[in-house]
């Protein structure tokens, strides 16, 4: 007849004193305490915040606000083969180059920009020598 | 120029509408150039019409995009926010009609069992 094993007296007394579930104290080996990594759940939204993608704000039409046809601008067209445009202030030179080539069927060598004192952006779009600046300006309707 | 009508635009499909918007935007850019170069007043007046036409076309495009989303989410508990209807910020935060008119069970029973009686004197 195998008897029930006698409960360890020492263990029982410990449980009675400290409780059944005893957490082992972790030893800190560093001086600094760093937040322990916890589980990070990925998002599982119950509904979409925006279900339809909005339209891009700066497309090829909205970058160019208007061409400049001032005396200075006209002179620049003739002498430097460069068109002068007022451009959206958020547009960058790369965009301006790309969209100018698309819209006006030209080849752009470089773009210089400045921001006017009234907050508008002026772009000097230099056209490659195959194209005549004056012809392009005529086609667009500036002159 | 006659403004494009939304009812006519709704008959078109997405690609046609996108093309329409592109055409209108092209026209707008030429009109803007004309404004700078001193165009005829007829052209200058056209600018407003074209701008508004672009706006209606874009509205219709957006409507059509949302149509499918609306159908999919109809009747569901959680709908996407742009399907829910914008109303105003304050209105969205109000209690719903159901929530406002909710009664405690005790009161509900009382009202059901002892409704306000109305009597009339017979002629």
mmCIF file of C-alpha atoms in Angstrom:
data_model
loop_
_atom_site.group_PDB
_atom_site.id
_atom_site.type_symbol
_atom_site.label_atom_id
_atom_site.label_comp_id
_atom_site.label_asym_id
_atom_site.label_seq_id
_atom_site.Cartn_x
_atom_site.Cartn_y
_atom_site.Cartn_z
ATOM 1 C CA UNK A 1 0.000 0.000 0.000
ATOM 2 C CA UNK A 2 1.671 3.144 -1.207
ATOM 3 C CA UNK A 3 0.946 6.015 1.074
ATOM 4 C CA UNK A 4 0.488 9.575 0.039
ATOM 5 C CA UNK A 5 3.804 11.373 -0.010
ATOM 6 C CA UNK A 6 4.105 13.544 3.029
ATOM 7 C CA UNK A 7 4.041 17.271 2.161
ATOM 8 C CA UNK A 8 7.385 18.910 2.652
ATOM 9 C CA UNK A 9 7.147 20.835 5.910
ATOM 10 C CA UNK A 10 9.578 23.473 4.814
ATOM 11 C CA UNK A 11 7.766 24.103 1.544
ATOM 12 C CA UNK A 12 4.396 24.318 3.237
ATOM 13 C CA UNK A 13 5.616 26.875 5.749
ATOM 14 C CA UNK A 14 7.066 28.975 2.945
ATOM 15 C CA UNK A 15 3.776 28.880 1.017
ATOM 16 C CA UNK A 16 1.864 29.822 4.142
ATOM 17 C CA UNK A 17 4.105 32.801 4.739
ATOM 18 C CA UNK A 18 4.535 34.108 1.232
ATOM 19 C CA UNK A 19 1.495 32.865 -0.658
ATOM 20 C CA UNK A 20 0.966 30.194 -3.248
ATOM 21 C CA UNK A 21 2.273 32.087 -6.280
ATOM 22 C CA UNK A 22 5.689 33.476 -5.563
ATOM 23 C CA UNK A 23 7.270 35.686 -8.120
ATOM 24 C CA UNK A 24 10.995 35.315 -8.402
ATOM 25 C CA UNK A 25 12.766 38.619 -8.039
ATOM 26 C CA UNK A 26 14.696 39.358 -11.184
ATOM 27 C CA UNK A 27 18.244 40.497 -10.616
ATOM 28 C CA UNK A 28 19.086 43.860 -12.162
ATOM 29 C CA UNK A 29 22.616 43.758 -13.420
ATOM 30 C CA UNK A 30 22.674 47.339 -14.740
ATOM 31 C CA UNK A 31 22.296 50.619 -12.960
ATOM 32 C CA UNK A 32 19.820 51.917 -15.483
ATOM 33 C CA UNK A 33 16.270 50.630 -15.790
ATOM 34 C CA UNK A 34 15.032 50.234 -19.360
ATOM 35 C CA UNK A 35 11.411 49.680 -20.218
ATOM 36 C CA UNK A 36 10.963 46.000 -21.029
ATOM 37 C CA UNK A 37 9.726 45.148 -24.505
ATOM 38 C CA UNK A 38 6.082 44.249 -24.504
ATOM 39 C CA UNK A 39 3.806 42.816 -27.146
ATOM 40 C CA UNK A 40 2.824 45.352 -29.782
ATOM 41 C CA UNK A 41 -0.346 44.514 -31.667
ATOM 42 C CA UNK A 42 -0.765 45.553 -35.275
ATOM 43 C CA UNK A 43 -3.788 47.613 -36.196
ATOM 44 C CA UNK A 44 -6.966 45.849 -37.235
ATOM 45 C CA UNK A 45 -9.338 48.722 -37.942
ATOM 46 C CA UNK A 46 -13.029 47.938 -37.884
ATOM 47 C CA UNK A 47 -13.690 50.573 -40.508
ATOM 48 C CA UNK A 48 -11.641 52.615 -42.925
ATOM 49 C CA UNK A 49 -11.006 56.235 -42.037
ATOM 50 C CA UNK A 50 -10.893 57.283 -45.675
ATOM 51 C CA UNK A 51 -12.205 54.642 -48.014
ATOM 52 C CA UNK A 52 -11.306 56.394 -51.239
ATOM 53 C CA UNK A 53 -7.894 57.830 -52.116
ATOM 54 C CA UNK A 54 -7.964 61.583 -52.540
ATOM 55 C CA UNK A 55 -6.672 63.317 -55.624
ATOM 56 C CA UNK A 56 -3.055 64.468 -55.797
ATOM 57 C CA UNK A 57 -2.831 68.154 -55.097
ATOM 58 C CA UNK A 58 -0.010 69.025 -57.437
ATOM 59 C CA UNK A 59 -0.631 67.652 -60.890
ATOM 60 C CA UNK A 60 0.771 68.948 -64.154
ATOM 61 C CA UNK A 61 -2.004 71.514 -64.565
ATOM 62 C CA UNK A 62 -1.866 72.978 -61.105
ATOM 63 C CA UNK A 63 1.916 73.485 -61.001
ATOM 64 C CA UNK A 64 1.837 76.232 -63.633
ATOM 65 C CA UNK A 65 -0.313 79.146 -62.545
ATOM 66 C CA UNK A 66 0.437 81.516 -65.370
ATOM 67 C CA UNK A 67 3.205 82.507 -67.736
ATOM 68 C CA UNK A 68 4.827 85.882 -67.254
ATOM 69 C CA UNK A 69 4.676 88.280 -70.168
ATOM 70 C CA UNK A 70 6.372 91.277 -68.641
ATOM 71 C CA UNK A 71 8.986 93.223 -70.568
ATOM 72 C CA UNK A 72 11.763 91.532 -68.695
ATOM 73 C CA UNK A 73 10.213 88.107 -69.225
ATOM 74 C CA UNK A 74 9.878 88.694 -72.960
ATOM 75 C CA UNK A 75 13.492 89.775 -73.134
ATOM 76 C CA UNK A 76 14.506 86.605 -71.325
ATOM 77 C CA UNK A 77 12.568 84.508 -73.825
ATOM 78 C CA UNK A 78 14.369 86.081 -76.735
ATOM 79 C CA UNK A 79 17.895 86.233 -75.412
ATOM 80 C CA UNK A 80 18.162 83.195 -73.158
ATOM 81 C CA UNK A 81 15.644 80.815 -74.730
ATOM 82 C CA UNK A 82 13.954 80.639 -71.358
ATOM 83 C CA UNK A 83 10.291 80.732 -70.457
ATOM 84 C CA UNK A 84 9.183 82.458 -67.288
ATOM 85 C CA UNK A 85 6.242 81.107 -65.338
ATOM 86 C CA UNK A 86 4.509 81.704 -62.078
ATOM 87 C CA UNK A 87 4.404 78.360 -60.431
ATOM 88 C CA UNK A 88 2.774 76.775 -57.384
ATOM 89 C CA UNK A 89 5.044 77.500 -54.389
ATOM 90 C CA UNK A 90 5.004 73.826 -53.453
ATOM 91 C CA UNK A 91 6.367 72.699 -56.796
ATOM 92 C CA UNK A 92 10.024 71.730 -57.002
ATOM 93 C CA UNK A 93 12.399 72.045 -59.921
ATOM 94 C CA UNK A 94 12.166 68.388 -60.869
ATOM 95 C CA UNK A 95 8.397 68.545 -61.055
ATOM 96 C CA UNK A 96 8.480 71.774 -63.016
ATOM 97 C CA UNK A 97 10.877 70.276 -65.524
ATOM 98 C CA UNK A 98 8.840 67.102 -65.950
ATOM 99 C CA UNK A 99 5.497 68.813 -66.316
ATOM 100 C CA UNK A 100 6.804 71.543 -68.619
ATOM 101 C CA UNK A 101 8.095 68.871 -70.963
ATOM 102 C CA UNK A 102 4.756 67.072 -70.837
ATOM 103 C CA UNK A 103 2.513 70.088 -71.248
ATOM 104 C CA UNK A 104 4.390 72.114 -73.816
ATOM 105 C CA UNK A 105 6.213 69.379 -75.738
ATOM 106 C CA UNK A 106 9.630 70.854 -75.153
ATOM 107 C CA UNK A 107 12.949 69.699 -73.843
ATOM 108 C CA UNK A 108 14.045 71.487 -70.696
ATOM 109 C CA UNK A 109 17.737 71.860 -69.929
ATOM 110 C CA UNK A 110 17.383 73.437 -66.509
ATOM 111 C CA UNK A 111 14.992 75.206 -64.170
ATOM 112 C CA UNK A 112 15.784 78.096 -61.876
ATOM 113 C CA UNK A 113 13.307 79.182 -59.286
ATOM 114 C CA UNK A 114 12.866 82.052 -56.919
ATOM 115 C CA UNK A 115 10.173 83.037 -54.484
ATOM 116 C CA UNK A 116 8.878 86.510 -55.017
ATOM 117 C CA UNK A 117 8.318 88.919 -52.175
ATOM 118 C CA UNK A 118 4.572 88.416 -52.584
ATOM 119 C CA UNK A 119 4.939 84.697 -51.892
ATOM 120 C CA UNK A 120 4.580 83.374 -55.417
ATOM 121 C CA UNK A 121 7.186 81.202 -57.054
ATOM 122 C CA UNK A 122 8.763 82.231 -60.320
ATOM 123 C CA UNK A 123 10.326 79.575 -62.502
ATOM 124 C CA UNK A 124 12.804 80.217 -65.300
ATOM 125 C CA UNK A 125 12.563 77.253 -67.586
ATOM 126 C CA UNK A 126 15.492 77.032 -69.962
ATOM 127 C CA UNK A 127 14.626 75.235 -73.164
ATOM 128 C CA UNK A 128 17.141 73.223 -75.146
ATOM 129 C CA UNK A 129 18.456 74.990 -78.303
ATOM 130 C CA UNK A 130 16.542 72.686 -80.665
ATOM 131 C CA UNK A 131 13.425 74.650 -79.775
ATOM 132 C CA UNK A 132 12.962 78.362 -80.366
ATOM 133 C CA UNK A 133 11.803 80.098 -77.213
ATOM 134 C CA UNK A 134 9.876 82.673 -79.211
ATOM 135 C CA UNK A 135 8.064 79.973 -81.214
ATOM 136 C CA UNK A 136 7.071 78.104 -78.092
ATOM 137 C CA UNK A 137 5.877 81.316 -76.479
ATOM 138 C CA UNK A 138 3.780 82.055 -79.553
ATOM 139 C CA UNK A 139 2.290 78.566 -79.456
ATOM 140 C CA UNK A 140 1.411 78.866 -75.789
ATOM 141 C CA UNK A 141 -0.015 82.309 -76.412
ATOM 142 C CA UNK A 142 2.234 84.417 -74.260
ATOM 143 C CA UNK A 143 3.396 86.877 -76.868
ATOM 144 C CA UNK B 1 -19.960 78.248 -72.930
ATOM 145 C CA UNK B 2 -22.548 76.125 -71.219
ATOM 146 C CA UNK B 3 -21.627 74.630 -67.902
ATOM 147 C CA UNK B 4 -21.460 70.840 -67.920
ATOM 148 C CA UNK B 5 -24.375 69.304 -66.140
ATOM 149 C CA UNK B 6 -23.818 66.787 -63.377
ATOM 150 C CA UNK B 7 -26.718 64.667 -64.589
ATOM 151 C CA UNK B 8 -24.967 64.256 -67.942
ATOM 152 C CA UNK B 9 -21.644 63.523 -66.323
ATOM 153 C CA UNK B 10 -23.104 60.752 -64.213
ATOM 154 C CA UNK B 11 -23.919 58.777 -67.359
ATOM 155 C CA UNK B 12 -20.228 58.584 -68.229
ATOM 156 C CA UNK B 13 -17.738 56.127 -66.833
ATOM 157 C CA UNK B 14 -14.553 56.860 -64.867
ATOM 158 C CA UNK B 15 -12.171 56.992 -67.818
ATOM 159 C CA UNK B 16 -14.408 59.324 -69.785
ATOM 160 C CA UNK B 17 -14.789 61.560 -66.770
ATOM 161 C CA UNK B 18 -11.034 61.701 -66.202
ATOM 162 C CA UNK B 19 -10.530 62.621 -69.810
ATOM 163 C CA UNK B 20 -13.190 65.329 -69.484
ATOM 164 C CA UNK B 21 -11.399 66.783 -66.486
ATOM 165 C CA UNK B 22 -8.113 66.807 -68.391
ATOM 166 C CA UNK B 23 -9.709 68.575 -71.348
ATOM 167 C CA UNK B 24 -11.286 71.158 -69.086
ATOM 168 C CA UNK B 25 -8.006 71.729 -67.273
ATOM 169 C CA UNK B 26 -6.223 72.190 -70.593
ATOM 170 C CA UNK B 27 -8.835 74.740 -71.542
ATOM 171 C CA UNK B 28 -8.402 76.502 -68.219
ATOM 172 C CA UNK B 29 -4.661 76.834 -68.714
ATOM 173 C CA UNK B 30 -5.135 78.402 -72.157
ATOM 174 C CA UNK B 31 -7.677 80.820 -70.704
ATOM 175 C CA UNK B 32 -5.254 81.786 -67.956
ATOM 176 C CA UNK B 33 -2.593 82.504 -70.554
ATOM 177 C CA UNK B 34 -5.121 84.614 -72.428
ATOM 178 C CA UNK B 35 -5.799 86.539 -69.235
ATOM 179 C CA UNK B 36 -2.129 87.386 -68.929
ATOM 180 C CA UNK B 37 -1.745 88.249 -72.587
ATOM 181 C CA UNK B 38 -4.808 90.510 -72.546
ATOM 182 C CA UNK B 39 -7.585 88.337 -73.865
ATOM 183 C CA UNK B 40 -11.101 89.147 -74.986
ATOM 184 C CA UNK B 41 -13.666 89.620 -72.184
ATOM 185 C CA UNK B 42 -15.558 86.597 -73.511
ATOM 186 C CA UNK B 43 -12.540 84.442 -72.743
ATOM 187 C CA UNK B 44 -12.077 85.984 -69.336
ATOM 188 C CA UNK B 45 -15.692 85.325 -68.410
ATOM 189 C CA UNK B 46 -15.271 81.727 -69.486
ATOM 190 C CA UNK B 47 -12.695 81.096 -66.763
ATOM 191 C CA UNK B 48 -15.295 80.884 -64.026
ATOM 192 C CA UNK B 49 -17.508 78.519 -66.007
ATOM 193 C CA UNK B 50 -14.616 76.173 -66.720
ATOM 194 C CA UNK B 51 -13.488 76.173 -63.097
ATOM 195 C CA UNK B 52 -16.943 75.226 -61.911
ATOM 196 C CA UNK B 53 -17.252 72.548 -64.580
ATOM 197 C CA UNK B 54 -14.010 70.993 -63.354
ATOM 198 C CA UNK B 55 -15.409 71.033 -59.837
ATOM 199 C CA UNK B 56 -18.641 69.268 -60.821
ATOM 200 C CA UNK B 57 -16.719 66.680 -62.840
ATOM 201 C CA UNK B 58 -14.430 65.935 -59.907
ATOM 202 C CA UNK B 59 -17.446 65.688 -57.606
ATOM 203 C CA UNK B 60 -19.059 63.132 -59.891
ATOM 204 C CA UNK B 61 -15.810 61.154 -60.080
ATOM 205 C CA UNK B 62 -15.658 61.055 -56.302
ATOM 206 C CA UNK B 63 -19.319 60.037 -56.070
ATOM 207 C CA UNK B 64 -18.741 57.131 -58.391
ATOM 208 C CA UNK B 65 -15.690 56.003 -56.459
ATOM 209 C CA UNK B 66 -17.706 55.933 -53.262
ATOM 210 C CA UNK B 67 -20.668 54.085 -54.822
ATOM 211 C CA UNK B 68 -19.064 50.685 -54.537
ATOM 212 C CA UNK B 69 -17.877 51.384 -51.005
ATOM 213 C CA UNK B 70 -21.383 52.414 -50.044
ATOM 214 C CA UNK B 71 -22.890 49.219 -51.399
ATOM 215 C CA UNK B 72 -20.330 47.059 -49.642
ATOM 216 C CA UNK B 73 -20.749 48.741 -46.285
ATOM 217 C CA UNK B 74 -24.516 49.159 -46.378
ATOM 218 C CA UNK B 75 -26.240 47.923 -43.244
ATOM 219 C CA UNK B 76 -22.970 47.202 -41.516
ATOM 220 C CA UNK B 77 -22.356 48.423 -38.014
ATOM 221 C CA UNK B 78 -19.078 50.130 -38.806
ATOM 222 C CA UNK B 79 -18.991 52.147 -41.980
ATOM 223 C CA UNK B 80 -16.049 54.075 -43.355
ATOM 224 C CA UNK B 81 -16.080 57.669 -42.187
ATOM 225 C CA UNK B 82 -16.674 59.242 -45.594
ATOM 226 C CA UNK B 83 -19.720 57.028 -46.125
ATOM 227 C CA UNK B 84 -21.258 58.081 -42.822
ATOM 228 C CA UNK B 85 -22.208 61.544 -43.898
ATOM 229 C CA UNK B 86 -20.455 64.706 -42.805
ATOM 230 C CA UNK B 87 -23.346 66.746 -41.299
ATOM 231 C CA UNK B 88 -21.604 68.975 -38.711
ATOM 232 C CA UNK B 89 -19.149 68.215 -35.943
ATOM 233 C CA UNK B 90 -21.685 69.060 -33.262
ATOM 234 C CA UNK B 91 -24.414 66.944 -34.834
ATOM 235 C CA UNK B 92 -22.100 63.955 -35.047
ATOM 236 C CA UNK B 93 -21.432 64.205 -31.329
ATOM 237 C CA UNK B 94 -25.077 64.404 -30.308
ATOM 238 C CA UNK B 95 -26.996 61.454 -28.902
ATOM 239 C CA UNK B 96 -28.900 59.492 -31.497
ATOM 240 C CA UNK B 97 -32.681 59.692 -31.470
ATOM 241 C CA UNK B 98 -32.813 56.197 -30.045
ATOM 242 C CA UNK B 99 -30.392 57.054 -27.281
ATOM 243 C CA UNK B 100 -32.252 60.233 -26.403
ATOM 244 C CA UNK B 101 -35.660 58.602 -26.181
ATOM 245 C CA UNK B 102 -34.487 55.588 -24.257
ATOM 246 C CA UNK B 103 -36.452 54.987 -21.061
ATOM 247 C CA UNK B 104 -35.820 52.984 -17.954
ATOM 248 C CA UNK B 105 -37.739 49.702 -18.041
ATOM 249 C CA UNK B 106 -39.866 50.743 -15.115
ATOM 250 C CA UNK B 107 -40.922 53.954 -16.848
ATOM 251 C CA UNK B 108 -41.464 52.170 -20.146
ATOM 252 C CA UNK B 109 -43.786 49.652 -18.527
ATOM 253 C CA UNK B 110 -45.639 52.378 -16.755
ATOM 254 C CA UNK B 111 -46.211 54.273 -19.957
ATOM 255 C CA UNK B 112 -47.324 51.179 -21.789
ATOM 256 C CA UNK B 113 -49.739 50.055 -19.120
ATOM 257 C CA UNK B 114 -51.066 53.397 -18.021
ATOM 258 C CA UNK B 115 -51.110 55.603 -21.094
ATOM 259 C CA UNK B 116 -52.436 59.108 -20.978
ATOM 260 C CA UNK B 117 -56.167 58.722 -21.441
ATOM 261 C CA UNK B 118 -58.044 61.132 -23.593
ATOM 262 C CA UNK B 119 -61.740 61.689 -23.179
ATOM 263 C CA UNK B 120 -64.200 63.636 -25.174
ATOM 264 C CA UNK B 121 -67.667 64.715 -24.441
ATOM 265 C CA UNK B 122 -70.156 63.248 -26.898
ATOM 266 C CA UNK B 123 -72.561 65.725 -28.357
#
